[in-house]
Amino acid sequence: MYQIVPVAPGEHQAAGGAGGSPLKKKMAHEGRPMVLAGMLGCVLVLAAVVAWCYYSASLRRAHLLKAELLDLDKDGFVIHNQAGAVIFSMTFSSGTLDLDSCSKEGNILSCTRSDSGKLNFFIQTVRLKDTVMCYRVRWEELQSQHSVEHAMAYNDSHWYGGAETATQHWPIRMQGEQEPQPFITGDVYANRNAFGGILERYWLSSNATAIKINDSVPFHLGWSERDRTLRFQARYQDSPFRPPEGQQALPELSYRVCVGSDVTSIHKYMVRRYFPKPIKVPSPEVFKQPLWSTWALHKTAVTQEKLLRYASNITEYGFTCSHLELDDRYTADYGEFDFDPQKFPNASGMFDELREDGFQVSLWTHPFINYDSINFGVAVEKGLFVREPSGELPALVRWWNGIGGILDFTNPEAREWYASHLRAMKTRYDVTSFKFDAGETSYLPRQFSTLVPLSDPSTFTRRYTEMAIPFSERAELRVGYHSQDISCFFRIIDRDSVWGYELGLKSIIPTVLTISVLGYQFVLPDMIGGNAYPNRTAAAGSDGKNVLPDRELYIRWLELSAFMPAMQFSIPPWAYDNEVVQIAQKFTRLHETLVAPRVLELAGKVLDTGDPIIRPLWWIANNDEAAYKIDSQFLIGDSLMVAPVLEPGKQERDIYLPAGRWRSYKGEHFDKGPMYLTDYPVDLDDLAYFTWVH
């Protein structure tokens, strides 16, 4: 019989003795696994709780880093379409986000830190209409002065827009690896690797996405053929961009990505929202009748006698003329505003004679005053030139006709001085307008100062284009940046007299389509046959004085130009033979009767919509993969499709007809499109065109 003996406090140790009873030892030994099991259970429960909390936090963060159809992570973001497919992706190349610093409030997802320090980053979702979703993106460094770079992937789509280039493809075909360079206007004739004189920070894709880089960005563009990306970079270091006065040189990359239901509708939306529009249509006569320039024919050797003979021949051979364009060089020195008496001994009489014969005349002009001109000292004394960075001295620049100063068009006094000389010429000789040459920022010094500081050097181009406004009825520019509202003709850069894509015949359609999607619709496609520059001409001979472009090239160029908004001759058809004259007469008539009425109707609509006059095939076939890649056909409006021959030695070509009913210029009907017409016959004196039948 056992008994229970109470143990007083403090006696526990003594009662146990040295090592305790055998019963207690056994109980202690058997209880140890139970304790361990309990502890393990607690650990498992705790781990489960932690995992649940982490999972819940991950779900919350995953929800936090999503916007409508957009997913953000530390390395970039992607945008999906309604079906879930990725249609746009951007990688943060210069840094990664610290996701712990991110938060979401309403339609704005923002972060305050990256791996390089503090920043202001946000993506704001803006649903503007049922079919358009836009995302405002901003990465602004608050500590680092290094560049900000994002890389946009092609995503197996076709891209359009950006800039005029020397080798122009449609869609864009970026070749090689290019480090980001300043995205500013340049002369691609002089520098074949530059961006062209007409550019905008806008790109459009066949995935129905579009991107517009903000004006405030010190924007540089590069690309990688290997990675199939466009590289968008913001930087002030080693760059012609300058931060606004009083602000630190902290780069900011901001842009807007918009997604629509199809490529045509998203482009229409972007143009209506972000591009200025012309306020009037230029002279209908220039759309109807050819412009005749002295340049390719006579270059700088033009004289009064040669100009009068040129005009006489135009009439003699039965051609019409919107106006004659007297190009370089009619002045004694560059920077003067009157006629060289040696070359033009009776300029007033010459103008009277031309006027009596029904000719109007425009004159070539430019922003330079060479150091040997009598006006150079005047401009220095008045402070009219772009200056060295210190602002103390005028900056000398080199251009294709020598060395001199370049007028500062941010300076109201320089603008008025230049404009007053143009007005005086117009009044004295009854000049109809002016061809404004140059204007690219590549003719500014690398370092310079202007009266009004320029954060973006291409603003200089915009200021120069404004000088054409008083003369816009028949004025001609070759540069444009935010200049869509300058209601004049925009000429693509000088073409070489060759067949290919590098400033040749094949480059014309891609270039016109590119500047059209950039918002420039009143296009001059440069001179028929090209400029006939020595060593840059596919030549068949000469007229005894000048190298002539290849005869077949000239004819095919003439045919294409007849279906452009305006035609521009310089090398005349009679420099070849009577057959070429007859072909030229046929196509100038066709331009005036068939093309010009359509173009003028579309030109009137440009004022409201900004829609292209010359359109890509995908404009009416935006679910057609083949239409996205065709660069040798185009539309005038929606219903006239043009398919010129652009290859030497060919009197046939393959033609793509999008879905619909089409009638050929020969009267054939095609109802089962889309289809290819392979080896479609096109004689040397023909151009294939098709009308859409409703």
PDB file of N, CA, C and O in Angstrom, residues 342-376:
ATOM      1  N   GLN A 342      26.097  90.002-112.112  1.00  0.00           N
ATOM      2  CA  GLN A 342      26.849  89.332-113.175  1.00  0.00           C
ATOM      3  C   GLN A 342      26.016  88.222-113.814  1.00  0.00           C
ATOM      4  O   GLN A 342      26.031  88.043-115.029  1.00  0.00           O
ATOM      5  N   LYS A 343      25.292  87.479-112.986  1.00  0.00           N
ATOM      6  CA  LYS A 343      24.510  86.336-113.477  1.00  0.00           C
ATOM      7  C   LYS A 343      23.086  86.738-113.868  1.00  0.00           C
ATOM      8  O   LYS A 343      22.473  86.110-114.735  1.00  0.00           O
ATOM      9  N   PHE A 344      22.583  87.797-113.213  1.00  0.00           N
ATOM     10  CA  PHE A 344      21.213  88.263-113.464  1.00  0.00           C
ATOM     11  C   PHE A 344      21.259  89.777-113.703  1.00  0.00           C
ATOM     12  O   PHE A 344      20.935  90.571-112.823  1.00  0.00           O
ATOM     13  N   PRO A 345      21.679  90.177-114.900  1.00  0.00           N
ATOM     14  CA  PRO A 345      21.916  91.607-115.152  1.00  0.00           C
ATOM     15  C   PRO A 345      20.640  92.456-115.142  1.00  0.00           C
ATOM     16  O   PRO A 345      20.713  93.660-114.938  1.00  0.00           O
ATOM     17  N   ASN A 346      19.481  91.820-115.345  1.00  0.00           N
ATOM     18  CA  ASN A 346      18.231  92.587-115.343  1.00  0.00           C
ATOM     19  C   ASN A 346      17.155  91.749-114.655  1.00  0.00           C
ATOM     20  O   ASN A 346      16.236  91.232-115.317  1.00  0.00           O
ATOM     21  N   ALA A 347      17.296  91.598-113.350  1.00  0.00           N
ATOM     22  CA  ALA A 347      16.386  90.722-112.611  1.00  0.00           C
ATOM     23  C   ALA A 347      14.943  91.210-112.704  1.00  0.00           C
ATOM     24  O   ALA A 347      14.017  90.410-112.894  1.00  0.00           O
ATOM     25  N   SER A 348      14.737  92.525-112.607  1.00  0.00           N
ATOM     26  CA  SER A 348      13.366  93.057-112.678  1.00  0.00           C
ATOM     27  C   SER A 348      12.740  92.763-114.029  1.00  0.00           C
ATOM     28  O   SER A 348      11.574  92.334-114.121  1.00  0.00           O
ATOM     29  N   GLY A 349      13.495  92.957-115.084  1.00  0.00           N
ATOM     30  CA  GLY A 349      12.989  92.661-116.421  1.00  0.00           C
ATOM     31  C   GLY A 349      12.717  91.167-116.589  1.00  0.00           C
ATOM     32  O   GLY A 349      11.746  90.776-117.256  1.00  0.00           O
ATOM     33  N   MET A 350      13.564  90.342-116.014  1.00  0.00           N
ATOM     34  CA  MET A 350      13.371  88.891-116.085  1.00  0.00           C
ATOM     35  C   MET A 350      12.049  88.493-115.431  1.00  0.00           C
ATOM     36  O   MET A 350      11.272  87.705-115.998  1.00  0.00           O
ATOM     37  N   PHE A 351      11.770  89.050-114.261  1.00  0.00           N
ATOM     38  CA  PHE A 351      10.522  88.732-113.579  1.00  0.00           C
ATOM     39  C   PHE A 351       9.313  89.232-114.366  1.00  0.00           C
ATOM     40  O   PHE A 351       8.284  88.553-114.445  1.00  0.00           O
ATOM     41  N   ASP A 352       9.455  90.409-114.978  1.00  0.00           N
ATOM     42  CA  ASP A 352       8.351  90.930-115.802  1.00  0.00           C
ATOM     43  C   ASP A 352       8.059  89.991-116.968  1.00  0.00           C
ATOM     44  O   ASP A 352       6.893  89.682-117.268  1.00  0.00           O
ATOM     45  N   GLU A 353       9.107  89.517-117.617  1.00  0.00           N
ATOM     46  CA  GLU A 353       8.945  88.627-118.770  1.00  0.00           C
ATOM     47  C   GLU A 353       8.304  87.304-118.350  1.00  0.00           C
ATOM     48  O   GLU A 353       7.404  86.795-119.029  1.00  0.00           O
ATOM     49  N   LEU A 354       8.773  86.747-117.231  1.00  0.00           N
ATOM     50  CA  LEU A 354       8.206  85.484-116.748  1.00  0.00           C
ATOM     51  C   LEU A 354       6.731  85.646-116.374  1.00  0.00           C
ATOM     52  O   LEU A 354       5.901  84.778-116.653  1.00  0.00           O
ATOM     53  N   ARG A 355       6.433  86.767-115.759  1.00  0.00           N
ATOM     54  CA  ARG A 355       5.049  87.023-115.343  1.00  0.00           C
ATOM     55  C   ARG A 355       4.139  87.138-116.566  1.00  0.00           C
ATOM     56  O   ARG A 355       3.028  86.612-116.576  1.00  0.00           O
ATOM     57  N   GLU A 356       4.622  87.811-117.609  1.00  0.00           N
ATOM     58  CA  GLU A 356       3.843  87.947-118.837  1.00  0.00           C
ATOM     59  C   GLU A 356       3.584  86.588-119.486  1.00  0.00           C
ATOM     60  O   GLU A 356       2.554  86.377-120.129  1.00  0.00           O
ATOM     61  N   ASP A 357       4.529  85.669-119.312  1.00  0.00           N
ATOM     62  CA  ASP A 357       4.385  84.328-119.889  1.00  0.00           C
ATOM     63  C   ASP A 357       3.618  83.381-118.970  1.00  0.00           C
ATOM     64  O   ASP A 357       3.523  82.179-119.256  1.00  0.00           O
ATOM     65  N   GLY A 358       3.103  83.907-117.865  1.00  0.00           N
ATOM     66  CA  GLY A 358       2.260  83.103-116.982  1.00  0.00           C
ATOM     67  C   GLY A 358       2.987  82.341-115.899  1.00  0.00           C
ATOM     68  O   GLY A 358       2.401  81.444-115.276  1.00  0.00           O
ATOM     69  N   PHE A 359       4.247  82.682-115.643  1.00  0.00           N
ATOM     70  CA  PHE A 359       5.032  81.969-114.635  1.00  0.00           C
ATOM     71  C   PHE A 359       5.108  82.745-113.328  1.00  0.00           C
ATOM     72  O   PHE A 359       5.358  83.959-113.324  1.00  0.00           O
ATOM     73  N   GLN A 360       4.902  82.052-112.223  1.00  0.00           N
ATOM     74  CA  GLN A 360       5.239  82.580-110.908  1.00  0.00           C
ATOM     75  C   GLN A 360       6.565  81.962-110.477  1.00  0.00           C
ATOM     76  O   GLN A 360       6.899  80.841-110.878  1.00  0.00           O
ATOM     77  N   VAL A 361       7.304  82.676-109.628  1.00  0.00           N
ATOM     78  CA  VAL A 361       8.658  82.248-109.269  1.00  0.00           C
ATOM     79  C   VAL A 361       8.832  82.270-107.755  1.00  0.00           C
ATOM     80  O   VAL A 361       8.450  83.238-107.081  1.00  0.00           O
ATOM     81  N   SER A 362       9.421  81.200-107.230  1.00  0.00           N
ATOM     82  CA  SER A 362       9.831  81.174-105.823  1.00  0.00           C
ATOM     83  C   SER A 362      11.356  81.155-105.760  1.00  0.00           C
ATOM     84  O   SER A 362      12.025  80.748-106.725  1.00  0.00           O
ATOM     85  N   LEU A 363      11.886  81.582-104.635  1.00  0.00           N
ATOM     86  CA  LEU A 363      13.339  81.704-104.473  1.00  0.00           C
ATOM     87  C   LEU A 363      13.836  80.836-103.323  1.00  0.00           C
ATOM     88  O   LEU A 363      13.160  80.670-102.306  1.00  0.00           O
ATOM     89  N   TRP A 364      15.050  80.328-103.499  1.00  0.00           N
ATOM     90  CA  TRP A 364      15.736  79.536-102.484  1.00  0.00           C
ATOM     91  C   TRP A 364      16.246  80.449-101.369  1.00  0.00           C
ATOM     92  O   TRP A 364      16.727  81.554-101.626  1.00  0.00           O
ATOM     93  N   THR A 365      16.122  79.984-100.119  1.00  0.00           N
ATOM     94  CA  THR A 365      16.671  80.736 -98.987  1.00  0.00           C
ATOM     95  C   THR A 365      17.155  79.760 -97.921  1.00  0.00           C
ATOM     96  O   THR A 365      16.848  78.561 -97.982  1.00  0.00           O
ATOM     97  N   HIS A 366      17.901  80.281 -96.954  1.00  0.00           N
ATOM     98  CA  HIS A 366      18.548  79.421 -95.956  1.00  0.00           C
ATOM     99  C   HIS A 366      18.905  80.273 -94.738  1.00  0.00           C
ATOM    100  O   HIS A 366      18.844  81.516 -94.794  1.00  0.00           O
ATOM    101  N   PRO A 367      19.307  79.669 -93.619  1.00  0.00           N
ATOM    102  CA  PRO A 367      19.541  80.438 -92.389  1.00  0.00           C
ATOM    103  C   PRO A 367      20.984  80.892 -92.172  1.00  0.00           C
ATOM    104  O   PRO A 367      21.315  81.372 -91.087  1.00  0.00           O
ATOM    105  N   PHE A 368      21.852  80.758 -93.179  1.00  0.00           N
ATOM    106  CA  PHE A 368      23.280  81.034 -92.998  1.00  0.00           C
ATOM    107  C   PHE A 368      23.678  82.387 -93.597  1.00  0.00           C
ATOM    108  O   PHE A 368      23.104  82.833 -94.590  1.00  0.00           O
ATOM    109  N   ILE A 369      24.675  83.006 -92.990  1.00  0.00           N
ATOM    110  CA  ILE A 369      25.329  84.188 -93.578  1.00  0.00           C
ATOM    111  C   ILE A 369      26.829  83.918 -93.548  1.00  0.00           C
ATOM    112  O   ILE A 369      27.436  83.853 -92.471  1.00  0.00           O
ATOM    113  N   ASN A 370      27.418  83.726 -94.724  1.00  0.00           N
ATOM    114  CA  ASN A 370      28.840  83.402 -94.775  1.00  0.00           C
ATOM    115  C   ASN A 370      29.694  84.599 -94.355  1.00  0.00           C
ATOM    116  O   ASN A 370      29.291  85.758 -94.490  1.00  0.00           O
ATOM    117  N   TYR A 371      30.895  84.283 -93.884  1.00  0.00           N
ATOM    118  CA  TYR A 371      31.755  85.332 -93.313  1.00  0.00           C
ATOM    119  C   TYR A 371      32.176  86.371 -94.348  1.00  0.00           C
ATOM    120  O   TYR A 371      32.536  87.503 -94.004  1.00  0.00           O
ATOM    121  N   ASP A 372      32.111  86.002 -95.663  1.00  0.00           N
ATOM    122  CA  ASP A 372      32.524  86.953 -96.697  1.00  0.00           C
ATOM    123  C   ASP A 372      31.353  87.752 -97.261  1.00  0.00           C
ATOM    124  O   ASP A 372      31.509  88.517 -98.213  1.00  0.00           O
ATOM    125  N   SER A 373      30.167  87.597 -96.674  1.00  0.00           N
ATOM    126  CA  SER A 373      28.995  88.357 -97.118  1.00  0.00           C
ATOM    127  C   SER A 373      28.982  89.729 -96.448  1.00  0.00           C
ATOM    128  O   SER A 373      29.394  89.882 -95.296  1.00  0.00           O
ATOM    129  N   ILE A 374      28.434  90.709 -97.159  1.00  0.00           N
ATOM    130  CA  ILE A 374      28.340  92.055 -96.572  1.00  0.00           C
ATOM    131  C   ILE A 374      27.413  92.058 -95.354  1.00  0.00           C
ATOM    132  O   ILE A 374      27.508  92.945 -94.495  1.00  0.00           O
ATOM    133  N   ASN A 375      26.524  91.068 -95.260  1.00  0.00           N
ATOM    134  CA  ASN A 375      25.594  91.033 -94.133  1.00  0.00           C
ATOM    135  C   ASN A 375      26.172  90.383 -92.880  1.00  0.00           C
ATOM    136  O   ASN A 375      25.544  90.431 -91.820  1.00  0.00           O
ATOM    137  N   PHE A 376      27.364  89.783 -93.007  1.00  0.00           N
ATOM    138  CA  PHE A 376      27.950  89.116 -91.838  1.00  0.00           C
ATOM    139  C   PHE A 376      28.235  90.140 -90.737  1.00  0.00           C
ATOM    140  O   PHE A 376      27.861  89.946 -89.568  1.00  0.00           O
TER     141      PHE A 376
END
